[in-house]
Short mmCIF file of C-alpha atoms and ligand atoms in Angstrom, two decimals:
data_model
loop_
_atom_site.label_atom_id
_atom_site.label_comp_id
_atom_site.label_asym_id
_atom_site.label_seq_id
_atom_site.Cartn_x
_atom_site.Cartn_y
_atom_site.Cartn_z
CA MET A 840 9.73 7.18 19.89
CA HIS A 841 8.28 8.96 16.89
CA PRO A 842 5.70 7.21 14.71
CA LEU A 843 6.95 5.96 11.35
CA LEU A 844 4.46 8.10 9.48
CA GLU A 845 2.86 11.24 10.76
CA LEU A 846 0.41 13.39 8.84
CA LYS A 847 -0.31 16.69 10.53
CA ASN A 848 -3.33 18.68 9.33
CA ILE A 849 -2.92 17.80 5.69
CA SER A 850 -5.11 19.64 3.20
CA ALA A 851 -4.75 18.68 -0.44
CA SER A 852 -6.51 19.72 -3.59
CA THR A 853 -6.68 19.23 -7.30
CA GLY A 854 -7.57 22.31 -9.30
CA GLU A 855 -10.09 24.22 -7.22
CA LYS A 856 -11.34 21.18 -5.35
CA THR A 857 -10.15 20.52 -1.79
CA ILE A 858 -10.11 16.77 -1.23
CA LEU A 859 -8.17 16.23 1.98
CA ASP A 860 -9.31 18.58 4.70
CA GLU A 861 -6.88 18.98 7.61
CA LEU A 862 -6.36 15.25 7.93
CA SER A 863 -4.13 13.95 10.71
CA LEU A 864 -2.96 10.36 11.11
CA SER A 865 -0.12 8.57 12.88
CA ILE A 866 1.18 5.13 11.97
CA GLY A 867 3.62 3.42 14.30
CA GLU A 868 6.31 0.98 13.25
CA GLY A 869 4.87 -2.44 12.47
CA GLU A 870 1.28 -1.30 12.95
CA THR A 871 -1.54 -2.21 10.59
CA HIS A 872 -4.18 0.48 10.04
CA ALA A 873 -7.31 0.07 7.95
CA ILE A 874 -8.97 3.07 6.35
CA MET A 875 -12.59 2.66 5.36
CA GLY A 876 -15.03 5.19 4.01
CA PRO A 877 -17.61 5.81 1.31
CA ASN A 878 -16.76 6.43 -2.34
CA GLY A 879 -15.28 9.84 -2.90
CA ALA A 880 -14.14 10.27 0.73
CA GLY A 881 -10.58 10.88 -0.46
CA LYS A 882 -8.98 7.54 0.40
CA SER A 883 -7.18 7.08 -2.92
CA THR A 884 -6.17 10.73 -2.86
CA LEU A 885 -4.54 10.15 0.51
CA ALA A 886 -2.56 7.28 -1.04
CA SER A 887 -1.63 9.44 -4.05
CA VAL A 888 -0.49 12.33 -1.85
CA LEU A 889 1.75 9.95 0.10
CA ALA A 890 3.19 8.60 -3.16
CA GLY A 891 3.79 12.13 -4.46
CA HIS A 892 1.36 12.04 -7.38
CA PRO A 893 1.71 15.30 -9.36
CA ASP A 894 -2.08 15.75 -9.79
CA TYR A 895 -2.46 16.75 -6.15
CA GLU A 896 -1.31 19.91 -4.46
CA VAL A 897 -0.65 19.83 -0.73
CA ASP A 898 -1.89 23.20 0.48
CA LYS A 899 -1.36 22.81 4.16
CA GLY A 900 0.22 20.59 6.79
CA GLU A 901 3.25 18.40 7.18
CA ILE A 902 4.10 14.74 6.60
CA LEU A 903 6.99 13.08 8.40
CA PHE A 904 8.18 9.66 7.26
CA ALA A 905 10.93 8.00 9.29
CA GLY A 906 11.70 11.46 10.64
CA LYS A 907 12.08 13.01 7.17
CA ASP A 908 9.95 15.65 5.47
CA LEU A 909 8.13 13.45 2.95
CA LEU A 910 6.65 16.33 0.95
CA SER A 911 10.09 17.58 -0.04
CA MET A 912 11.04 14.18 -1.53
CA ASP A 913 10.30 13.18 -5.13
CA PRO A 914 8.27 9.99 -5.74
CA ALA A 915 11.34 7.84 -6.49
CA ASP A 916 13.07 8.92 -3.29
CA ARG A 917 9.94 8.16 -1.32
CA ALA A 918 9.94 4.64 -2.72
CA HIS A 919 13.64 4.20 -1.98
CA ALA A 920 13.12 5.49 1.54
CA GLY A 921 10.74 2.58 2.10
CA LEU A 922 7.29 3.61 0.95
CA PHE A 923 5.45 1.04 -1.15
CA MET A 924 2.19 1.62 -3.00
CA SER A 925 -0.22 -0.92 -4.28
CA PHE A 926 -2.72 0.74 -6.57
CA GLN A 927 -6.39 0.02 -7.04
CA TYR A 928 -5.69 -0.75 -10.70
CA PRO A 929 -2.14 -2.10 -11.25
CA ILE A 930 -0.71 -1.09 -14.60
CA GLU A 931 0.30 -3.57 -17.31
CA LEU A 932 3.78 -3.34 -18.79
CA PRO A 933 3.82 -5.35 -22.02
CA GLY A 934 7.34 -6.16 -23.23
CA ILE A 935 8.87 -6.15 -19.74
CA THR A 936 8.94 -9.44 -17.91
CA ASN A 937 8.27 -9.68 -14.22
CA ARG A 938 11.86 -10.88 -13.72
CA GLU A 939 13.30 -7.81 -15.50
CA PHE A 940 11.01 -5.52 -13.56
CA LEU A 941 11.82 -7.00 -10.16
CA GLU A 942 15.57 -7.13 -10.85
CA LYS A 943 15.56 -3.50 -11.93
CA ALA A 944 13.63 -2.46 -8.81
CA LEU A 945 16.04 -4.35 -6.54
CA GLN A 946 19.16 -2.96 -8.22
CA GLU A 947 17.81 0.58 -8.07
CA LYS A 948 17.24 0.11 -4.37
CA GLN A 949 20.86 -1.08 -3.95
CA LYS A 950 22.05 1.99 -5.82
CA TYR A 951 20.02 4.29 -3.62
CA LEU A 952 21.42 2.61 -0.51
CA GLU A 953 24.91 3.08 -2.01
CA LYS A 954 25.44 -0.67 -2.01
CA LYS A 955 27.04 -2.77 -4.75
CA PRO A 956 24.68 -4.28 -7.36
CA LEU A 957 23.50 -7.76 -6.43
CA GLU A 958 25.28 -10.61 -8.24
CA LYS A 959 23.15 -12.56 -10.69
CA GLU A 960 23.17 -15.69 -8.50
CA ALA A 961 22.20 -13.77 -5.37
CA LEU A 962 19.36 -12.11 -7.25
CA GLU A 963 18.05 -15.41 -8.57
CA ALA A 964 18.26 -17.00 -5.14
CA LEU A 965 16.36 -14.12 -3.57
CA LEU A 966 13.65 -14.30 -6.22
CA GLU A 967 13.33 -18.08 -5.84
CA GLU A 968 13.07 -17.80 -2.08
CA ARG A 969 10.27 -15.25 -2.18
CA LEU A 970 8.39 -17.18 -4.88
CA LYS A 971 8.53 -20.29 -2.78
CA GLU A 972 7.30 -18.48 0.31
CA MET A 973 4.34 -17.19 -1.62
CA ASN A 974 3.67 -20.43 -3.40
CA ILE A 975 4.12 -18.90 -6.86
CA SER A 976 5.56 -20.88 -9.77
CA SER A 977 8.74 -19.47 -11.32
CA ALA A 978 7.00 -19.33 -14.73
CA PHE A 979 5.35 -16.24 -13.26
CA LEU A 980 8.66 -14.37 -13.64
CA ASP A 981 8.78 -14.81 -17.39
CA ARG A 982 5.39 -13.27 -18.05
CA GLY A 983 4.96 -9.60 -18.99
CA VAL A 984 4.27 -7.46 -15.91
CA ASN A 985 0.56 -7.85 -15.16
CA VAL A 986 -0.22 -8.62 -18.83
CA GLY A 987 -3.25 -10.88 -18.95
CA PHE A 988 -3.06 -11.43 -15.20
CA SER A 989 -6.29 -12.07 -13.33
CA GLY A 990 -7.21 -9.63 -10.55
CA GLY A 991 -5.87 -12.10 -8.00
CA GLU A 992 -2.59 -12.59 -9.89
CA LYS A 993 -2.02 -8.84 -10.12
CA LYS A 994 -2.46 -8.50 -6.38
CA LYS A 995 -0.24 -11.51 -5.76
CA ASN A 996 2.37 -9.89 -7.97
CA GLU A 997 2.25 -6.70 -5.94
CA LEU A 998 2.69 -8.66 -2.75
CA LEU A 999 5.67 -10.37 -4.36
CA GLN A 1000 7.18 -6.98 -5.27
CA MET A 1001 6.58 -5.94 -1.70
CA ALA A 1002 8.20 -9.06 -0.24
CA LEU A 1003 11.30 -8.38 -2.35
CA LEU A 1004 11.59 -4.67 -1.70
CA GLN A 1005 10.83 -4.94 2.04
CA PRO A 1006 9.35 -1.49 2.48
CA LYS A 1007 8.96 0.22 5.85
CA LEU A 1008 5.38 1.12 5.00
CA ALA A 1009 3.04 -0.35 2.41
CA ILE A 1010 -0.20 1.28 1.36
CA LEU A 1011 -2.67 -1.11 -0.22
CA ASP A 1012 -5.54 0.69 -1.95
CA GLU A 1013 -8.64 -1.48 -2.45
CA THR A 1014 -6.51 -4.54 -2.73
CA ASP A 1015 -9.70 -6.59 -2.53
CA SER A 1016 -11.50 -4.99 -5.48
CA GLY A 1017 -12.14 -7.39 -8.32
CA LEU A 1018 -11.12 -10.48 -6.37
CA ASP A 1019 -13.25 -13.59 -6.10
CA VAL A 1020 -13.72 -15.17 -2.66
CA ASP A 1021 -10.83 -17.61 -3.01
CA ALA A 1022 -8.39 -14.96 -4.22
CA LEU A 1023 -9.57 -12.63 -1.46
CA LYS A 1024 -8.86 -15.31 1.13
CA LEU A 1025 -5.40 -15.98 -0.26
CA ILE A 1026 -4.45 -12.31 -0.40
CA GLY A 1027 -5.91 -11.68 3.05
CA GLN A 1028 -3.93 -14.57 4.52
CA ARG A 1029 -0.75 -13.39 2.83
CA ILE A 1030 -1.18 -9.87 4.22
CA HIS A 1031 -1.86 -11.37 7.63
CA GLU A 1032 1.51 -13.16 7.38
CA ILE A 1033 3.32 -9.96 6.39
CA LYS A 1034 1.58 -8.01 9.16
CA GLY A 1035 3.98 -6.76 11.81
CA SER A 1036 7.07 -7.06 9.59
CA CYS A 1037 6.33 -3.60 8.17
CA SER A 1038 3.69 -0.94 8.75
CA LEU A 1039 0.57 -1.27 6.63
CA ILE A 1040 -2.24 1.01 5.56
CA ILE A 1041 -5.08 -1.04 4.13
CA ILE A 1042 -7.71 0.96 2.28
CA THR A 1043 -10.89 -1.01 1.81
CA HIS A 1044 -14.66 -0.88 1.58
CA TYR A 1045 -15.19 -4.33 2.93
CA ALA A 1046 -14.95 -5.82 6.38
CA LYS A 1047 -14.29 -9.27 4.85
CA LEU A 1048 -10.63 -8.57 4.08
CA LEU A 1049 -10.18 -7.01 7.51
CA GLU A 1050 -11.51 -10.14 9.21
CA LEU A 1051 -8.62 -12.00 7.61
CA ILE A 1052 -6.01 -9.33 8.30
CA GLN A 1053 -7.09 -8.30 11.81
CA PRO A 1054 -5.79 -4.72 11.71
CA ASP A 1055 -4.59 -3.00 14.89
CA HIS A 1056 -6.58 0.15 14.16
CA VAL A 1057 -9.54 1.02 11.95
CA HIS A 1058 -10.28 4.57 10.78
CA VAL A 1059 -13.31 5.93 8.99
CA MET A 1060 -12.69 8.66 6.47
CA MET A 1061 -15.42 10.99 5.23
CA GLU A 1062 -15.14 14.19 3.24
CA GLY A 1063 -11.39 14.28 3.48
CA LYS A 1064 -11.06 13.75 7.20
CA ILE A 1065 -10.71 10.87 9.64
CA VAL A 1066 -14.03 11.02 11.48
CA ARG A 1067 -13.74 7.92 13.66
CA SER A 1068 -10.97 5.64 14.85
CA GLY A 1069 -11.23 2.43 16.75
CA SER A 1070 -10.28 -1.22 16.99
CA LYS A 1071 -11.06 -3.89 14.42
CA ASP A 1072 -14.59 -4.10 15.83
CA LEU A 1073 -15.31 -0.78 14.15
CA ALA A 1074 -15.06 -2.52 10.76
CA LYS A 1075 -17.70 -5.01 11.80
CA GLU A 1076 -19.97 -2.26 13.04
CA ILE A 1077 -19.65 -0.38 9.75
CA GLU A 1078 -20.41 -3.49 7.74
CA GLU A 1079 -23.61 -3.91 9.74
CA LEU A 1080 -24.73 -0.31 10.14
CA GLY A 1081 -23.08 1.62 7.30
CA TYR A 1082 -21.08 4.84 7.47
CA ALA A 1083 -23.89 7.26 8.22
CA VAL A 1084 -24.10 6.28 11.87
CA GLU A 1085 -23.96 8.88 14.62
CA VAL A 1086 -21.04 8.58 16.99
CA SER A 1087 -22.62 7.38 20.23
P1 LIG B 1593 -12.07 7.41 -2.66
O1 LIG B 1593 -10.82 6.69 -3.00
O2 LIG B 1593 -12.31 7.55 -1.18
O3 LIG B 1593 -13.29 6.84 -3.33
P2 LIG B 1593 -10.90 9.61 -4.16
O4 LIG B 1593 -9.71 10.01 -3.39
O5 LIG B 1593 -10.68 8.79 -5.36
O6 LIG B 1593 -11.97 8.92 -3.18
O7 LIG B 1593 -11.68 10.91 -4.59
C1 LIG B 1593 -12.09 11.92 -3.67
C2 LIG B 1593 -12.79 13.05 -4.43
O8 LIG B 1593 -11.83 13.77 -5.17
C3 LIG B 1593 -13.83 12.58 -5.41
O9 LIG B 1593 -14.88 13.52 -5.42
C4 LIG B 1593 -13.09 12.59 -6.73
O10 LIG B 1593 -13.93 12.79 -7.81
C5 LIG B 1593 -12.13 13.74 -6.55
N1 LIG B 1593 -10.87 13.55 -7.29
C6 LIG B 1593 -9.90 12.66 -7.01
N2 LIG B 1593 -8.89 12.75 -7.89
C7 LIG B 1593 -9.23 13.72 -8.75
C8 LIG B 1593 -8.59 14.30 -9.90
N3 LIG B 1593 -7.39 13.86 -10.32
N4 LIG B 1593 -9.24 15.29 -10.54
C9 LIG B 1593 -10.46 15.73 -10.11
N5 LIG B 1593 -11.10 15.24 -9.05
C10 LIG B 1593 -10.52 14.25 -8.37
MG1 LIG B 1594 -10.41 4.92 -4.12
#
C-alpha cells in the first residue's frame, strides 16, 4: 500500500533563497510524525509548501497525497482532499462567528464531495457533539473567530475545526507555542486522543508536547533536509543534548 503522503526530493525556494533542499518524507495512514529542528530549518516552509502557499516555489521533486499529485492542486482543493493546516499564528476573523465559519467550512466540504448541503438540525447536532467531546461550551460558537482568544483557546478552536472536518492528514505547526503548562497538557491530551484516527505531522521545538502525544516517528530537520529519523526516544535525546549532536 502507498503511503498517504509522499514527498520525493522536494526543493523549494522563495526569491533566490533555497529553503527545502531535496527533502524526502513518507507518512503512512494513521501515523503520527513529529518534526523537530532549530529555528530557520525550514519546518514552517514545509507546512506552507504542503498547503500551497504562493510565496514558495517548488523547484524540484514530487508530492503525492492519497495517490494524487498535490502540487497540481490549488490550496482549496488540497483542503477538500483532506489536508488540514494548523498555523503557528492562527488568524483572527472579526465579524465572523465561529459557528458561521465552521458551518461554511462544512458546507463547502459537502459541495466538494458532491453531497447535498447539511440540514440545519444535522449541522447543529454535529457541532454540539464535537463541542461536548472536547469539553467546550457552546458559547464558544458565538464568538468571533479567534478574536480575543487566548493562545490555548485558539489551539482548541483549531482542534475543533479539525474534529469537524475530519481530515486525512493534519499538520500542526508549533501548536505548543504560547501555551501555558495547563493548556499544553490539554492540547497534548486532545491530540493524543485524535492520534490514529488521521495522519498527523506535529512540528515542534519541545519534547514536552511529544511526551503527551507519543508520536510513532520523530524526524530532525536541519537546513531544509531531514537529517535524522527515529522513534519517540529521539525527541528525548534532542531535549537533553540539543540538535548539534553527531550521529553515532
Ligand atoms: P522554521 O519554521 O524551521 O523556523 P522557516 O521555514 O520559517 O523555518 O524558515 C526557513 C528559512 O527560510 C529561514 O531562513 C527564513 O528566514 C526563510 N524564509 C521563510 N519564509 C520566507 C519568506 N516568505 N521570505 C523570505 N525568507 C523566508
Ligand atoms: Mg516555524
